[in-house]
Short mmCIF file of C-alpha atoms in Angstrom, two decimals:
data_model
loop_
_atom_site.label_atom_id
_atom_site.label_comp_id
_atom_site.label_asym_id
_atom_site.label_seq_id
_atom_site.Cartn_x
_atom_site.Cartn_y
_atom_site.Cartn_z
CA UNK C 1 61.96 94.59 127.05
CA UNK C 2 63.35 94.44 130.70
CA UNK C 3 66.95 94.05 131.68
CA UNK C 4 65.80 90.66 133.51
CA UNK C 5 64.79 88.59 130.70
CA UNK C 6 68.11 89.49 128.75
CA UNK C 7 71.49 86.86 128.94
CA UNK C 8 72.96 87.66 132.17
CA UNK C 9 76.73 87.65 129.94
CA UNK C 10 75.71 90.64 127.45
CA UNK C 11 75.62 92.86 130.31
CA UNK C 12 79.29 92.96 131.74
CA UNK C 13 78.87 96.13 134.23
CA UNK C 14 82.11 97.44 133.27
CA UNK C 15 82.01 97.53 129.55
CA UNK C 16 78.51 99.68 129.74
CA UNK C 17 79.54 103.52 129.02
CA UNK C 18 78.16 105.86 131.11
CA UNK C 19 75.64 107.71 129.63
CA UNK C 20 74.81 109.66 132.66
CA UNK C 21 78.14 111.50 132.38
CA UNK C 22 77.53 113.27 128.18
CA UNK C 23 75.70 115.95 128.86
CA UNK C 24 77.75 116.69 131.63
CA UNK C 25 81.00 116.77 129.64
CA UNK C 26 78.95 116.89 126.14
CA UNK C 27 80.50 121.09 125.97
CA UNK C 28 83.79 120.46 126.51
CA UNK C 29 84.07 117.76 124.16
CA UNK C 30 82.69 119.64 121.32
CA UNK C 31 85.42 122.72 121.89
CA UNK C 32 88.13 119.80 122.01
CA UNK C 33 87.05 118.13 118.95
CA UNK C 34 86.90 122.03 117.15
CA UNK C 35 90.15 122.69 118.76
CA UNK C 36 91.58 118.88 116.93
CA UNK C 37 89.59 120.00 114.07
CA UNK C 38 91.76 123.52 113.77
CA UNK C 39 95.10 121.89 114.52
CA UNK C 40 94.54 119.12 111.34
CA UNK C 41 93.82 121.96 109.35
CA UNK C 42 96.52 123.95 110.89
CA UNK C 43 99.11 121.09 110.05
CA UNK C 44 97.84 120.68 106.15
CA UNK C 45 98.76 124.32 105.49
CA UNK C 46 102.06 123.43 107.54
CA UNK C 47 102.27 120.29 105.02
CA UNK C 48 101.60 122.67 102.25
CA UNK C 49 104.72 125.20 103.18
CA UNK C 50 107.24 122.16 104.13
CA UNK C 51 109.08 119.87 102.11
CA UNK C 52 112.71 119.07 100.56
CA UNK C 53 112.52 121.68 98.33
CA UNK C 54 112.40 124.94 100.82
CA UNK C 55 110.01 127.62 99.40
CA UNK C 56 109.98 130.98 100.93
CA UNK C 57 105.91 131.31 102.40
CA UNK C 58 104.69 134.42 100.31
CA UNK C 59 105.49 132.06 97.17
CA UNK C 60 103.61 129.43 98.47
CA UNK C 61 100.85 131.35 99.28
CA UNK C 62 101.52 133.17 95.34
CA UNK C 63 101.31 129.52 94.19
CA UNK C 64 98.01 128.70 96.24
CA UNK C 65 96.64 131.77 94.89
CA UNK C 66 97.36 130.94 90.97
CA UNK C 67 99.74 134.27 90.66
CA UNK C 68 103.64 133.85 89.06
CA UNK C 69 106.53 132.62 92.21
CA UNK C 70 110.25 133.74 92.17
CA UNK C 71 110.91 130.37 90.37
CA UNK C 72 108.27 128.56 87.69
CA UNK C 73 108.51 125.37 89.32
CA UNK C 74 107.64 126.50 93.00
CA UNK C 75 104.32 126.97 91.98
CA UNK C 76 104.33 123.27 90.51
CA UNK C 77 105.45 121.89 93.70
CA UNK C 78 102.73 123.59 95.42
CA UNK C 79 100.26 123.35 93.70
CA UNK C 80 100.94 119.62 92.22
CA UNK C 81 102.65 117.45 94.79
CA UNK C 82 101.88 119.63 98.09
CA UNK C 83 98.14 120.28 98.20
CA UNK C 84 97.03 116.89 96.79
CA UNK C 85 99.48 114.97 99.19
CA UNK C 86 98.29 117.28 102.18
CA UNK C 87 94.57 116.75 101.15
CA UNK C 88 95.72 112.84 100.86
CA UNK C 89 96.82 113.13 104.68
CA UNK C 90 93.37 114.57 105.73
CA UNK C 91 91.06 112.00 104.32
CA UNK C 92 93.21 108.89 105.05
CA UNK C 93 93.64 109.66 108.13
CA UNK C 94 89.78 110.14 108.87
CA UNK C 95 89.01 107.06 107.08
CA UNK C 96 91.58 104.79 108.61
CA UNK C 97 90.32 106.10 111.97
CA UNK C 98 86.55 105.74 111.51
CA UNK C 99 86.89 102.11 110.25
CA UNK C 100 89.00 101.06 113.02
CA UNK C 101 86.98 102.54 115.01
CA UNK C 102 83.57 100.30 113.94
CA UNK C 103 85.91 97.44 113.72
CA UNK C 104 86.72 97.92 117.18
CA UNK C 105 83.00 98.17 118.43
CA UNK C 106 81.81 95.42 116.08
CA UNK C 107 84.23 92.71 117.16
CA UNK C 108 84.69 94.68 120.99
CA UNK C 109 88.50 94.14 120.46
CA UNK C 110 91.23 96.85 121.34
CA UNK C 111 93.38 94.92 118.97
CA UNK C 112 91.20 94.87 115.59
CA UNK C 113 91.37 97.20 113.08
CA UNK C 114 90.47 97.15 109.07
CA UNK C 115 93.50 94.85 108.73
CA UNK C 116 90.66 91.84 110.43
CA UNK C 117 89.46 92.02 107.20
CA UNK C 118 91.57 91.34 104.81
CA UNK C 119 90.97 94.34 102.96
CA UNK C 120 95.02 95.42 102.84
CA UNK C 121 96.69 92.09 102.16
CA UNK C 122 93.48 91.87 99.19
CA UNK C 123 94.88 95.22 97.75
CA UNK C 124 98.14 94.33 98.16
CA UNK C 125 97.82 91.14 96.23
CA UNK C 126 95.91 92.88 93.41
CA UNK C 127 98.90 95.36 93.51
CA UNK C 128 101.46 92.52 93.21
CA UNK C 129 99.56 90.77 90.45
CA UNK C 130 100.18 93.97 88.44
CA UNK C 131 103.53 94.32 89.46
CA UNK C 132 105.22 91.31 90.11
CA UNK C 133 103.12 88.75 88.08
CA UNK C 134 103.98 89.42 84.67
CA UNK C 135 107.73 88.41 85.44
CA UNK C 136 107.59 85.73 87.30
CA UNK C 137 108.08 82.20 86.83
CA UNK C 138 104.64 81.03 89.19
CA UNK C 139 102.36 82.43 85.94
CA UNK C 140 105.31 80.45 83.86
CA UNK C 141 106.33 84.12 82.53
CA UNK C 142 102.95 84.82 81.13
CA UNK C 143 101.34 88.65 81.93
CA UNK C 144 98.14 87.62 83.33
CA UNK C 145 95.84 89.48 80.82
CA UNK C 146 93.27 90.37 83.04
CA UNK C 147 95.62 92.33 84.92
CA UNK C 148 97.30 94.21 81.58
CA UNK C 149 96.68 97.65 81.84
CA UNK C 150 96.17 98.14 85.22
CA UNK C 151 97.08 100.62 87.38
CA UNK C 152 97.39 99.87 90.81
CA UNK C 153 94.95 101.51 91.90
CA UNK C 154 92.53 99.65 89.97
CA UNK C 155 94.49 96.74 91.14
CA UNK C 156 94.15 97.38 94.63
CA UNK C 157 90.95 98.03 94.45
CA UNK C 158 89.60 95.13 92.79
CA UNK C 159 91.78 92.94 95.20
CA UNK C 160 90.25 94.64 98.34
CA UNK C 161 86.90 93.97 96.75
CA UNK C 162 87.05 90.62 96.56
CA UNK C 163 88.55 89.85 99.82
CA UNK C 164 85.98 92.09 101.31
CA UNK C 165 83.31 89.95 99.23
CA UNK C 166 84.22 86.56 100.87
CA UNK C 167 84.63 88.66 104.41
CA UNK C 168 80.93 90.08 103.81
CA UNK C 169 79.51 86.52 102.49
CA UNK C 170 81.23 84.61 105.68
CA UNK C 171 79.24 87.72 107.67
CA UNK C 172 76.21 86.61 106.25
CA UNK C 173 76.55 83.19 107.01
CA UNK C 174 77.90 83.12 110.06
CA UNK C 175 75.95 84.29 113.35
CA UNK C 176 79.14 84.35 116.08
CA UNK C 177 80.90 87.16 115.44
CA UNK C 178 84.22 85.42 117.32
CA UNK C 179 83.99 83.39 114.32
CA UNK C 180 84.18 85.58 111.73
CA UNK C 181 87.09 87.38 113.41
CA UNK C 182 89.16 84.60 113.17
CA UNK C 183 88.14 83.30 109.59
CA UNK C 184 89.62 87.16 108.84
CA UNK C 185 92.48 86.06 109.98
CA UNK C 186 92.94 83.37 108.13
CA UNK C 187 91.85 85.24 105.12
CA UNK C 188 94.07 87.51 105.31
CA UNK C 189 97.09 84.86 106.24
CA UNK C 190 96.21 83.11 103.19
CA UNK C 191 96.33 86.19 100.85
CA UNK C 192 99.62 87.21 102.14
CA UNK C 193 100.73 84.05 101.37
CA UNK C 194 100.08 84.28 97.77
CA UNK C 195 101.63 87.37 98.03
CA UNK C 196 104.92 86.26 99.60
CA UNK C 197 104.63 83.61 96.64
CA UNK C 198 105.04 86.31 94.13
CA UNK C 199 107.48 88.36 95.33
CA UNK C 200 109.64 85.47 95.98
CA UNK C 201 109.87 84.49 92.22
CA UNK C 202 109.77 88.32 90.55
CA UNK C 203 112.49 90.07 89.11
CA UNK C 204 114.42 92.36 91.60
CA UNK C 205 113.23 95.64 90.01
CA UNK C 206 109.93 94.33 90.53
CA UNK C 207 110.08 93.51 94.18
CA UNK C 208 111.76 97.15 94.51
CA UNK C 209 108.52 98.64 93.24
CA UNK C 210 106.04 96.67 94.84
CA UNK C 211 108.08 97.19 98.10
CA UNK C 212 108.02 101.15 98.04
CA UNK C 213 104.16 100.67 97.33
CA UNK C 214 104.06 98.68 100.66
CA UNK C 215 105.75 101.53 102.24
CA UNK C 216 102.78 103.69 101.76
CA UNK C 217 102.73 107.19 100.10
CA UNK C 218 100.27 110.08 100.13
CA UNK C 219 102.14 111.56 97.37
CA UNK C 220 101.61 109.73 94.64
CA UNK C 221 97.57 111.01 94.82
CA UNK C 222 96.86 113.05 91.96
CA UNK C 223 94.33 115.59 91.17
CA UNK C 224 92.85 113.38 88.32
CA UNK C 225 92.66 110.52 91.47
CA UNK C 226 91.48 113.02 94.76
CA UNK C 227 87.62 113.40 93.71
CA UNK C 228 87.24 109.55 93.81
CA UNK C 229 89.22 108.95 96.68
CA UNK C 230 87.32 111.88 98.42
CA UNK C 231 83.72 110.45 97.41
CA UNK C 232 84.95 107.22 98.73
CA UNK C 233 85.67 108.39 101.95
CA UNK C 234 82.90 110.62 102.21
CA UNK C 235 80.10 107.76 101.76
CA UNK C 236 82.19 105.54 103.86
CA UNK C 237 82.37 108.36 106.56
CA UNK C 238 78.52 109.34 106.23
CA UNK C 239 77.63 105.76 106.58
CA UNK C 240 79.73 105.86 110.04
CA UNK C 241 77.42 108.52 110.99
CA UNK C 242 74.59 107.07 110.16
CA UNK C 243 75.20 104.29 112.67
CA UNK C 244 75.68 105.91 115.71
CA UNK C 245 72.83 105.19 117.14
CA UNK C 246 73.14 101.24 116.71
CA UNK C 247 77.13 101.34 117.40
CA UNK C 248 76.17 103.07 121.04
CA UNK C 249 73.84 99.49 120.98
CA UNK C 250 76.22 97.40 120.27
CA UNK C 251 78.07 98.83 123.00
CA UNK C 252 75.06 96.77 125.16
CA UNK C 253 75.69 93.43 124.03
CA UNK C 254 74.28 92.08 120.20
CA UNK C 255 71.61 90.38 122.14
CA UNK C 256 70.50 93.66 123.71
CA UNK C 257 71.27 95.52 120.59
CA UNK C 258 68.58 92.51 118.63
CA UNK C 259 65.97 93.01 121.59
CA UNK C 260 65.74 97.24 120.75
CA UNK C 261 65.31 96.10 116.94
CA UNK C 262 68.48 95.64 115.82
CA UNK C 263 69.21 93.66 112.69
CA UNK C 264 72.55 91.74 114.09
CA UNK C 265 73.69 90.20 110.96
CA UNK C 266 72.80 93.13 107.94
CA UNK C 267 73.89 95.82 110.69
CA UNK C 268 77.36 93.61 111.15
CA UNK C 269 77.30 93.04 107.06
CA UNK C 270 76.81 97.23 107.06
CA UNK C 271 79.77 98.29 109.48
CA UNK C 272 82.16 95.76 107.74
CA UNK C 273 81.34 97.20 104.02
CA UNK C 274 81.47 100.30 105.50
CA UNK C 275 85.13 100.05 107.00
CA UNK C 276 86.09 98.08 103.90
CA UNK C 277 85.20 101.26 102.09
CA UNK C 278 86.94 103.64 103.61
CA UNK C 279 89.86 101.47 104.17
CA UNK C 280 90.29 100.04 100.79
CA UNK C 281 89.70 103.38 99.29
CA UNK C 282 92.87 104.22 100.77
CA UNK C 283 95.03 101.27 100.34
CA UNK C 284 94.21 101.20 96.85
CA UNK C 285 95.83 105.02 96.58
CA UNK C 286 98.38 105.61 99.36
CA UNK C 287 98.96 101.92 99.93
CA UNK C 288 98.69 99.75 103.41
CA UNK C 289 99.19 101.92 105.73
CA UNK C 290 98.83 100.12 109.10
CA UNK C 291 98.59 101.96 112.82
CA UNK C 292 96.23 104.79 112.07
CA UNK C 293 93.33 102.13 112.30
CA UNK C 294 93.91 101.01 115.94
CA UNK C 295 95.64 103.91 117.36
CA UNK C 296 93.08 106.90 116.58
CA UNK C 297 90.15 105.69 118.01
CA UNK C 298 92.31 105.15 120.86
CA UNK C 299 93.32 108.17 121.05
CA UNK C 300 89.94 109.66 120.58
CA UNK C 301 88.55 107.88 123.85
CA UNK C 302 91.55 108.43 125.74
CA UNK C 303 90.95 112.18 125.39
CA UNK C 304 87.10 112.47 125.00
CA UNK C 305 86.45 110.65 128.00
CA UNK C 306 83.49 108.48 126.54
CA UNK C 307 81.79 105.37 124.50
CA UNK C 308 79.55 107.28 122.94
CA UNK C 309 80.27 107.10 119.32
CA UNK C 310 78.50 110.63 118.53
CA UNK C 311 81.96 112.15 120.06
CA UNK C 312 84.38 108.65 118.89
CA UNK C 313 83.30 109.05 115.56
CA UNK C 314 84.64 112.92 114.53
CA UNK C 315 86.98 112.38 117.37
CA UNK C 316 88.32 109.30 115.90
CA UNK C 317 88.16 111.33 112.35
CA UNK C 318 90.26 114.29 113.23
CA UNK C 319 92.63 112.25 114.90
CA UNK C 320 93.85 110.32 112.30
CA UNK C 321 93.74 113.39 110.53
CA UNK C 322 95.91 115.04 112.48
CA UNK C 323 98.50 112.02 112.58
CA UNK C 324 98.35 111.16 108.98
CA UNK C 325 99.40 114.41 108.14
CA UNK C 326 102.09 115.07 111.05
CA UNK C 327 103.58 111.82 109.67
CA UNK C 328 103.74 113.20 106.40
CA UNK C 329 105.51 116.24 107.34
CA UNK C 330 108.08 113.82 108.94
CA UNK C 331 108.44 111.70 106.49
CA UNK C 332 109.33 114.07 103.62
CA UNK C 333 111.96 115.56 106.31
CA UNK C 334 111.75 118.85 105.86
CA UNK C 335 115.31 120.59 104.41
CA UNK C 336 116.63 117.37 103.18
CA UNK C 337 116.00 115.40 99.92
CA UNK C 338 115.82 112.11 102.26
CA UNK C 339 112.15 110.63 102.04
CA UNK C 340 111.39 108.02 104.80
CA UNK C 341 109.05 105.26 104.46
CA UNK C 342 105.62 106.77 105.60
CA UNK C 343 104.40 103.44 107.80
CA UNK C 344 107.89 103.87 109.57
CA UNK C 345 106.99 107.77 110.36
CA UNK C 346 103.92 106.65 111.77
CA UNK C 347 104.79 104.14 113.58
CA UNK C 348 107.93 106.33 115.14
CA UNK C 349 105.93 109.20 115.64
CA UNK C 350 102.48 107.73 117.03
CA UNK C 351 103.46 104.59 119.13
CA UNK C 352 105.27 106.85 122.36
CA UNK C 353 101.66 109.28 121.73
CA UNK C 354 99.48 106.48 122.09
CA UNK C 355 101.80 104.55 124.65
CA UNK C 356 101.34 107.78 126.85
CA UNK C 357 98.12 107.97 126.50
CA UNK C 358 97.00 104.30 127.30
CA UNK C 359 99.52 104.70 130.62
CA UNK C 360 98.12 107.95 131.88
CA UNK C 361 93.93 106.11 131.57
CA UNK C 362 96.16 102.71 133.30
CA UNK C 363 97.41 104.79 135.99
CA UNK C 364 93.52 106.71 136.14
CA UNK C 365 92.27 103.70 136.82
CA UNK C 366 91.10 103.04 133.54
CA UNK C 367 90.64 100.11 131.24
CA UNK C 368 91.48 99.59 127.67
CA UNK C 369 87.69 98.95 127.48
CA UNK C 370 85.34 99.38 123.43
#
């Protein structure tokens, strides 16, 4: 179809990546995103060696290796708590930054991330049922038996499934995706709300637990819990990949995205279950953990230079990689038994990174443009 019989408003000039400019620059950008890819890994072995407890490095690598360290329960630090939170790091960081990266290009907002969705305020009100809703005087100090026996990962998970049900029906429904944004919104406002209704009649020591789980926490991942987490991501992260072609579309306009064959509405329905996915995978073991969704993909066009979402996606991927597990070197505060919160790490340690970045593509000449 020719550009001329298109909506003259699907084709603002500026938002239209250059195309022209990716095999130019398509060399570099694969050494960079190798290069991220080494540094992510080099910072889980980093994540591996650090932590309250100081272990000298040939034990670690002894207690990596399965032989006997200077002190039994080295090798149990190591080897449970270390590895599995490091490995935690890795894939929440790539999924948080792959789904805020298609929520970005879906809704072509700077702003939205997998939080549009509801999916964390869902989890976290599955999480509270579990923790705070046995106690408290709103169920009239009945355990809601549905709930009995659950961890809260189960919890989480079933509460970021059925806000991401209602998100994916309204999808369905609903042609403007302006629309849909903003009934997100309100979603989400209204599960929070519930939330904030529970915690405000719960016992103290519930509220205390709930509230660490809102701090986030990739240590509290097990072994038992890492293979589901991991397939989670990885089908969530494949499905990303599989889309490239029609994110780069969508890039166009939905109307010019429709006219090459497009399916608007199932693709939309697709990218949403896909970044619920990999986002509630995540909440529902390491808890919300906000700023990794809108800051990596950021990041990732700040220093690939492009729209093209072959290079966003693995860029995006790598970079939250790298954060999540930088943050979780910080937050454990290496030589002292003091654990920070790990959304305050992330937050500390990622807002002057991304602040630099965005000023040095202002002062470029460069828009904030998805």
């Amino acid at each position: 179809m020719s550009q001329a019989t298109l909506p003259s408003t699907e084709f603002p000039p500026t938002a239209v990546p250059q195309p022209a400019r990716v095999p130019v620059r398509a060399g570099w950008r694969v050494v960079l995103l190798v290069g991220l890819g080494g540094v992510a890994v080099l910072l889980a072995v980093l994540a591996v060696s650090l932590g309250s407890v100081r272990i000298p490095v040939p034990d670690v690598v002894r207690a990596i290796l399965g032989e006997p360290t200077e002190t039994a329960s080295w090798a149990f630090i190591v080897t449970e708590i270390r590895i599995p939170r490091a490995l935690t790091g890795l894939l929440a960081g790539a999924a948080l930054g792959v789904a805020g990266l298609k929520m970005q290009t879906l809704f072509r907002n700077p702003l939205a991330d997998p939080h549009l969705l509801g999916v964390n305020a869902g989890a976290s009100f599955g999480v509270s049922l579990v923790l705070l809703g046995g106690g408290s005087a709103l169920t009239g100090g009945v355990a809601l038996s549905t709930m009995e026996g659950l961890g809260t990962v189960t919890a989480a998970a079933l509460g970021a499934a059925a806000v991401m049900a209602v998100m994916l029906l309204v999808a369905a429904l609903i042609r403007s995706t302006v629309i849909v944004i903003v009934i997100g919104v309100m979603v989400n406002a209204f599960v929070l709300a519930m939330v904030d209704m529970l915690v405000y009649y719960a016992q103290p020591e519930a509220v205390k637990t709930f509230t660490d789980w809102s701090a986030g926490s990739f240590q509290s991942v097990t072994w038992q819990a890492l293979p589901v987490l991991a397939g989670m991501v990885l089908a969530g992260l494949v499905l990303a990949v599989l889309s490239v072609k029609r994110l780069n579309l969508f890039l166009l306009g939905e109307g010019y995205a429709e006219s090459l064959g497009v399916s608007v509405r199932a693709f939309r329905w697709t990218l949403m279950a896909g970044a619920a996915l990999l986002a509630g995978a995540v909440t529902a073991h390491a808890g919300p953990i906000a700023f990794l969704g809108i800051a990596a993909p950021h990041l990732a066009r700040g220093l690939l230079r492009t729209a093209d979402h072959r290079y966003l996606i693995p860029g995006a991927a790598v970079l939250g990689a790298t954060i999540a597990v930088s943050a979780g070197i910080l937050s454990q505060l290496p030589g002292s038994e003091a654990v920070l919160p790990l959304n305050t790490t992330l937050a500390l340690l990622g807002a002057p990174v991304v602040t630099w970045v965005l000023v040095r593509l202002g002062r470029g000449g460069r828009g904030l443009e998805v």
